[in-house]
């Protein structure tokens, strides 16, 4: 559509956690439209991913959070992208790209040189989206990412499509504007 987002991207605060969880739940509907049904997963009793992060950004429109990206530190130089979500009503406006770009800028400034994550290989707004932003399939993933893929498999996520581990170099500061 070419319409660019009017949302403000800013670092997340603890006060954003509830809104971030809501955006994540809304965005899950997009995956369900692609045939990924989380209610069919064999989740262990009491399983839920905590809404915590070492680095996170939100997209805010007026007083509403409409997008979020949250990351966890794996090492002092490697950051795991746990989730990028945009409310469906706000999708296709470049908000996901803006969130990821801002998260990468903050990560670079905080001393990280790479970002990694797991994603669906063939869902348009998953691996192909990250590829356009410079991520590549990770041939030598961090042990924690290997463990995460095992958890995903154990939970049954792979029934919905091929999952891959991707990694993106953040590069030096002066490349940030390119």
PDB file of C-alpha atoms in Angstrom:
ATOM      1  CA  UNK A   1       0.000   0.000   0.000  1.00  0.00           C
ATOM      2  CA  UNK A   2       3.033   2.255   0.363  1.00  0.00           C
ATOM      3  CA  UNK A   3       1.486   4.054   3.339  1.00  0.00           C
ATOM      4  CA  UNK A   4       4.194   4.542   5.908  1.00  0.00           C
ATOM      5  CA  UNK A   5       3.512   4.199   9.582  1.00  0.00           C
ATOM      6  CA  UNK A   6       2.718   7.243  11.683  1.00  0.00           C
ATOM      7  CA  UNK A   7       3.582   5.336  14.841  1.00  0.00           C
ATOM      8  CA  UNK A   8       6.322   6.532  17.191  1.00  0.00           C
ATOM      9  CA  UNK A   9       8.974   3.908  17.945  1.00  0.00           C
ATOM     10  CA  UNK A  10      10.435   4.127  21.460  1.00  0.00           C
ATOM     11  CA  UNK A  11      12.146   1.920  24.033  1.00  0.00           C
ATOM     12  CA  UNK A  12       9.688  -0.193  26.034  1.00  0.00           C
ATOM     13  CA  UNK A  13       9.171   0.288  29.747  1.00  0.00           C
ATOM     14  CA  UNK A  14       7.812  -2.154  32.341  1.00  0.00           C
ATOM     15  CA  UNK A  15       4.493  -0.289  32.071  1.00  0.00           C
ATOM     16  CA  UNK A  16       4.213  -1.495  28.441  1.00  0.00           C
ATOM     17  CA  UNK A  17       4.233  -5.221  29.304  1.00  0.00           C
ATOM     18  CA  UNK A  18       0.446  -5.689  29.306  1.00  0.00           C
ATOM     19  CA  UNK A  19      -0.015  -3.822  26.011  1.00  0.00           C
ATOM     20  CA  UNK A  20       2.896  -5.751  24.473  1.00  0.00           C
ATOM     21  CA  UNK A  21       1.280  -9.066  25.433  1.00  0.00           C
ATOM     22  CA  UNK A  22      -1.987  -7.894  23.871  1.00  0.00           C
ATOM     23  CA  UNK A  23      -0.261  -6.985  20.591  1.00  0.00           C
ATOM     24  CA  UNK A  24       1.463 -10.366  20.576  1.00  0.00           C
ATOM     25  CA  UNK A  25      -1.900 -12.119  21.022  1.00  0.00           C
ATOM     26  CA  UNK A  26      -3.488 -10.045  18.203  1.00  0.00           C
ATOM     27  CA  UNK A  27      -0.587 -10.784  15.865  1.00  0.00           C
ATOM     28  CA  UNK A  28      -0.927 -14.489  16.607  1.00  0.00           C
ATOM     29  CA  UNK A  29      -4.175 -14.313  14.623  1.00  0.00           C
ATOM     30  CA  UNK A  30      -2.090 -13.563  11.510  1.00  0.00           C
ATOM     31  CA  UNK A  31      -0.147 -16.791  12.003  1.00  0.00           C
ATOM     32  CA  UNK A  32      -3.388 -18.670  12.611  1.00  0.00           C
ATOM     33  CA  UNK A  33      -4.600 -17.386   9.240  1.00  0.00           C
ATOM     34  CA  UNK A  34      -1.485 -19.106   7.808  1.00  0.00           C
ATOM     35  CA  UNK A  35      -2.527 -22.380   9.446  1.00  0.00           C
ATOM     36  CA  UNK A  36      -0.436 -22.084  12.623  1.00  0.00           C
ATOM     37  CA  UNK A  37      -2.819 -22.982  15.446  1.00  0.00           C
ATOM     38  CA  UNK A  38      -1.207 -22.441  18.825  1.00  0.00           C
ATOM     39  CA  UNK A  39      -4.194 -23.995  20.596  1.00  0.00           C
ATOM     40  CA  UNK A  40      -3.194 -27.321  19.019  1.00  0.00           C
ATOM     41  CA  UNK A  41       0.250 -27.257  20.572  1.00  0.00           C
ATOM     42  CA  UNK A  42       1.054 -29.710  23.312  1.00  0.00           C
ATOM     43  CA  UNK A  43       1.972 -27.069  25.890  1.00  0.00           C
ATOM     44  CA  UNK A  44       3.091 -28.379  29.268  1.00  0.00           C
ATOM     45  CA  UNK A  45       0.926 -27.468  32.246  1.00  0.00           C
ATOM     46  CA  UNK A  46       1.526 -23.880  33.297  1.00  0.00           C
ATOM     47  CA  UNK A  47       3.634 -23.108  30.228  1.00  0.00           C
ATOM     48  CA  UNK A  48       3.695 -19.491  29.225  1.00  0.00           C
ATOM     49  CA  UNK A  49       6.466 -17.343  27.855  1.00  0.00           C
ATOM     50  CA  UNK A  50       7.223 -14.637  30.379  1.00  0.00           C
ATOM     51  CA  UNK A  51       6.869 -11.089  29.109  1.00  0.00           C
ATOM     52  CA  UNK A  52      10.430 -10.131  29.993  1.00  0.00           C
ATOM     53  CA  UNK A  53      13.227  -8.666  27.944  1.00  0.00           C
ATOM     54  CA  UNK A  54      16.744  -7.266  28.025  1.00  0.00           C
ATOM     55  CA  UNK A  55      15.987  -4.888  25.160  1.00  0.00           C
ATOM     56  CA  UNK A  56      12.572  -3.999  23.760  1.00  0.00           C
ATOM     57  CA  UNK A  57      10.900  -1.324  21.674  1.00  0.00           C
ATOM     58  CA  UNK A  58       7.268  -0.473  21.037  1.00  0.00           C
ATOM     59  CA  UNK A  59       5.402   1.334  18.291  1.00  0.00           C
ATOM     60  CA  UNK A  60       2.921   3.784  19.774  1.00  0.00           C
ATOM     61  CA  UNK A  61       0.075   5.482  17.935  1.00  0.00           C
ATOM     62  CA  UNK A  62      -1.508   8.207  20.090  1.00  0.00           C
ATOM     63  CA  UNK A  63      -1.917   6.400  23.437  1.00  0.00           C
ATOM     64  CA  UNK A  64      -1.999   2.856  22.062  1.00  0.00           C
ATOM     65  CA  UNK A  65       0.865   0.368  21.633  1.00  0.00           C
ATOM     66  CA  UNK A  66       0.376  -1.138  18.150  1.00  0.00           C
ATOM     67  CA  UNK A  67       3.657  -3.024  17.746  1.00  0.00           C
ATOM     68  CA  UNK A  68       6.509  -4.447  19.764  1.00  0.00           C
ATOM     69  CA  UNK A  69       9.855  -6.183  19.494  1.00  0.00           C
ATOM     70  CA  UNK A  70      11.531  -7.815  22.474  1.00  0.00           C
ATOM     71  CA  UNK A  71      14.939  -9.412  22.832  1.00  0.00           C
ATOM     72  CA  UNK A  72      16.954 -11.396  25.385  1.00  0.00           C
ATOM     73  CA  UNK A  73      20.722 -11.353  25.818  1.00  0.00           C
ATOM     74  CA  UNK A  74      22.384 -14.712  25.107  1.00  0.00           C
ATOM     75  CA  UNK A  75      25.924 -13.377  25.501  1.00  0.00           C
ATOM     76  CA  UNK A  76      27.327  -9.848  25.911  1.00  0.00           C
ATOM     77  CA  UNK A  77      27.498  -9.620  22.090  1.00  0.00           C
ATOM     78  CA  UNK A  78      24.631 -11.887  20.920  1.00  0.00           C
ATOM     79  CA  UNK A  79      20.994 -10.859  21.297  1.00  0.00           C
ATOM     80  CA  UNK A  80      18.043 -13.198  20.725  1.00  0.00           C
ATOM     81  CA  UNK A  81      15.010 -11.675  19.023  1.00  0.00           C
ATOM     82  CA  UNK A  82      12.149 -13.288  20.941  1.00  0.00           C
ATOM     83  CA  UNK A  83       9.218 -11.636  19.220  1.00  0.00           C
ATOM     84  CA  UNK A  84       8.280  -8.955  16.727  1.00  0.00           C
ATOM     85  CA  UNK A  85       4.527  -8.334  16.613  1.00  0.00           C
ATOM     86  CA  UNK A  86       2.340  -5.697  14.992  1.00  0.00           C
ATOM     87  CA  UNK A  87      -1.415  -5.434  15.532  1.00  0.00           C
ATOM     88  CA  UNK A  88      -3.126  -6.746  12.372  1.00  0.00           C
ATOM     89  CA  UNK A  89      -4.902  -3.419  11.824  1.00  0.00           C
ATOM     90  CA  UNK A  90      -1.472  -1.783  11.607  1.00  0.00           C
ATOM     91  CA  UNK A  91       0.301  -4.367   9.444  1.00  0.00           C
ATOM     92  CA  UNK A  92       1.841  -3.614   6.032  1.00  0.00           C
ATOM     93  CA  UNK A  93       2.849  -0.080   7.038  1.00  0.00           C
ATOM     94  CA  UNK A  94       6.521  -0.710   7.708  1.00  0.00           C
ATOM     95  CA  UNK A  95       6.097  -0.824  11.487  1.00  0.00           C
ATOM     96  CA  UNK A  96       7.725  -4.257  11.845  1.00  0.00           C
ATOM     97  CA  UNK A  97      10.760  -3.083   9.872  1.00  0.00           C
ATOM     98  CA  UNK A  98      10.944   0.140  11.896  1.00  0.00           C
ATOM     99  CA  UNK A  99      10.726  -1.797  15.172  1.00  0.00           C
ATOM    100  CA  UNK A 100      13.481  -4.167  14.108  1.00  0.00           C
ATOM    101  CA  UNK A 101      15.697  -1.344  12.810  1.00  0.00           C
ATOM    102  CA  UNK A 102      15.321   0.574  16.085  1.00  0.00           C
ATOM    103  CA  UNK A 103      15.953  -2.553  18.152  1.00  0.00           C
ATOM    104  CA  UNK A 104      19.114  -3.211  16.095  1.00  0.00           C
ATOM    105  CA  UNK A 105      20.305   0.380  16.570  1.00  0.00           C
ATOM    106  CA  UNK A 106      19.807   0.111  20.345  1.00  0.00           C
ATOM    107  CA  UNK A 107      21.480  -3.315  20.385  1.00  0.00           C
ATOM    108  CA  UNK A 108      24.474  -2.000  18.441  1.00  0.00           C
ATOM    109  CA  UNK A 109      24.758   0.961  20.838  1.00  0.00           C
ATOM    110  CA  UNK A 110      24.620  -1.471  23.788  1.00  0.00           C
ATOM    111  CA  UNK A 111      27.556  -3.471  22.389  1.00  0.00           C
ATOM    112  CA  UNK A 112      25.788  -6.366  20.646  1.00  0.00           C
ATOM    113  CA  UNK A 113      27.171  -7.331  17.257  1.00  0.00           C
ATOM    114  CA  UNK A 114      24.644  -9.990  16.198  1.00  0.00           C
ATOM    115  CA  UNK A 115      20.959 -10.796  16.594  1.00  0.00           C
ATOM    116  CA  UNK A 116      19.583 -14.344  16.308  1.00  0.00           C
ATOM    117  CA  UNK A 117      16.140 -15.906  16.368  1.00  0.00           C
ATOM    118  CA  UNK A 118      13.947 -18.799  15.289  1.00  0.00           C
ATOM    119  CA  UNK A 119      11.273 -18.296  12.658  1.00  0.00           C
ATOM    120  CA  UNK A 120       9.108 -20.020  10.081  1.00  0.00           C
ATOM    121  CA  UNK A 121      11.091 -20.492   6.866  1.00  0.00           C
ATOM    122  CA  UNK A 122       8.143 -20.082   4.517  1.00  0.00           C
ATOM    123  CA  UNK A 123       5.729 -17.617   6.154  1.00  0.00           C
ATOM    124  CA  UNK A 124       6.018 -14.324   4.256  1.00  0.00           C
ATOM    125  CA  UNK A 125       6.268 -12.113   7.344  1.00  0.00           C
ATOM    126  CA  UNK A 126       8.778 -14.475   8.976  1.00  0.00           C
ATOM    127  CA  UNK A 127      12.057 -15.625   7.338  1.00  0.00           C
ATOM    128  CA  UNK A 128      11.594 -13.713   4.032  1.00  0.00           C
ATOM    129  CA  UNK A 129      10.977 -10.511   6.046  1.00  0.00           C
ATOM    130  CA  UNK A 130      14.175 -11.039   8.083  1.00  0.00           C
ATOM    131  CA  UNK A 131      16.126 -11.945   4.935  1.00  0.00           C
ATOM    132  CA  UNK A 132      15.234  -8.602   3.365  1.00  0.00           C
ATOM    133  CA  UNK A 133      16.671  -6.944   6.467  1.00  0.00           C
ATOM    134  CA  UNK A 134      19.955  -8.837   6.127  1.00  0.00           C
ATOM    135  CA  UNK A 135      19.446 -11.968   8.246  1.00  0.00           C
ATOM    136  CA  UNK A 136      20.707 -15.334   7.036  1.00  0.00           C
ATOM    137  CA  UNK A 137      20.092 -18.928   8.082  1.00  0.00           C
ATOM    138  CA  UNK A 138      22.536 -19.706  10.917  1.00  0.00           C
ATOM    139  CA  UNK A 139      24.803 -22.639  10.069  1.00  0.00           C
ATOM    140  CA  UNK A 140      26.463 -22.609  13.525  1.00  0.00           C
ATOM    141  CA  UNK A 141      23.771 -21.556  15.986  1.00  0.00           C
ATOM    142  CA  UNK A 142      24.441 -20.688  19.612  1.00  0.00           C
ATOM    143  CA  UNK A 143      23.768 -23.704  21.908  1.00  0.00           C
ATOM    144  CA  UNK A 144      20.809 -21.872  23.476  1.00  0.00           C
ATOM    145  CA  UNK A 145      19.225 -21.553  20.020  1.00  0.00           C
ATOM    146  CA  UNK A 146      19.719 -25.283  19.408  1.00  0.00           C
ATOM    147  CA  UNK A 147      17.972 -25.892  22.749  1.00  0.00           C
ATOM    148  CA  UNK A 148      15.179 -23.478  21.791  1.00  0.00           C
ATOM    149  CA  UNK A 149      14.581 -25.352  18.510  1.00  0.00           C
ATOM    150  CA  UNK A 150      14.318 -28.610  20.485  1.00  0.00           C
ATOM    151  CA  UNK A 151      11.701 -26.993  22.766  1.00  0.00           C
ATOM    152  CA  UNK A 152       9.801 -25.758  19.694  1.00  0.00           C
ATOM    153  CA  UNK A 153       9.859 -29.261  18.203  1.00  0.00           C
ATOM    154  CA  UNK A 154       8.770 -30.799  21.505  1.00  0.00           C
ATOM    155  CA  UNK A 155       5.873 -28.330  21.696  1.00  0.00           C
ATOM    156  CA  UNK A 156       4.755 -29.352  18.198  1.00  0.00           C
ATOM    157  CA  UNK A 157       5.504 -26.097  16.410  1.00  0.00           C
ATOM    158  CA  UNK A 158       7.122 -27.881  13.455  1.00  0.00           C
ATOM    159  CA  UNK A 159       3.794 -29.394  12.348  1.00  0.00           C
ATOM    160  CA  UNK A 160       2.948 -25.924  10.993  1.00  0.00           C
ATOM    161  CA  UNK A 161       5.990 -25.480   8.785  1.00  0.00           C
ATOM    162  CA  UNK A 162       9.759 -25.578   8.619  1.00  0.00           C
ATOM    163  CA  UNK A 163      11.451 -23.616  11.417  1.00  0.00           C
ATOM    164  CA  UNK A 164      14.935 -22.181  11.007  1.00  0.00           C
ATOM    165  CA  UNK A 165      17.454 -20.283  13.119  1.00  0.00           C
ATOM    166  CA  UNK A 166      18.548 -16.996  11.579  1.00  0.00           C
ATOM    167  CA  UNK A 167      21.332 -14.603  12.505  1.00  0.00           C
ATOM    168  CA  UNK A 168      22.011 -11.028  11.484  1.00  0.00           C
ATOM    169  CA  UNK A 169      25.233  -9.080  11.794  1.00  0.00           C
ATOM    170  CA  UNK A 170      24.669  -5.625  13.221  1.00  0.00           C
ATOM    171  CA  UNK A 171      27.907  -4.268  11.797  1.00  0.00           C
ATOM    172  CA  UNK A 172      29.638  -1.093  12.939  1.00  0.00           C
ATOM    173  CA  UNK A 173      27.729   2.099  13.790  1.00  0.00           C
ATOM    174  CA  UNK A 174      28.558   3.799  10.495  1.00  0.00           C
ATOM    175  CA  UNK A 175      26.633   1.153   8.524  1.00  0.00           C
ATOM    176  CA  UNK A 176      23.447   1.843  10.453  1.00  0.00           C
ATOM    177  CA  UNK A 177      22.200   4.477   8.034  1.00  0.00           C
ATOM    178  CA  UNK A 178      22.680   2.422   4.874  1.00  0.00           C
TER     179      UNK A 178
END
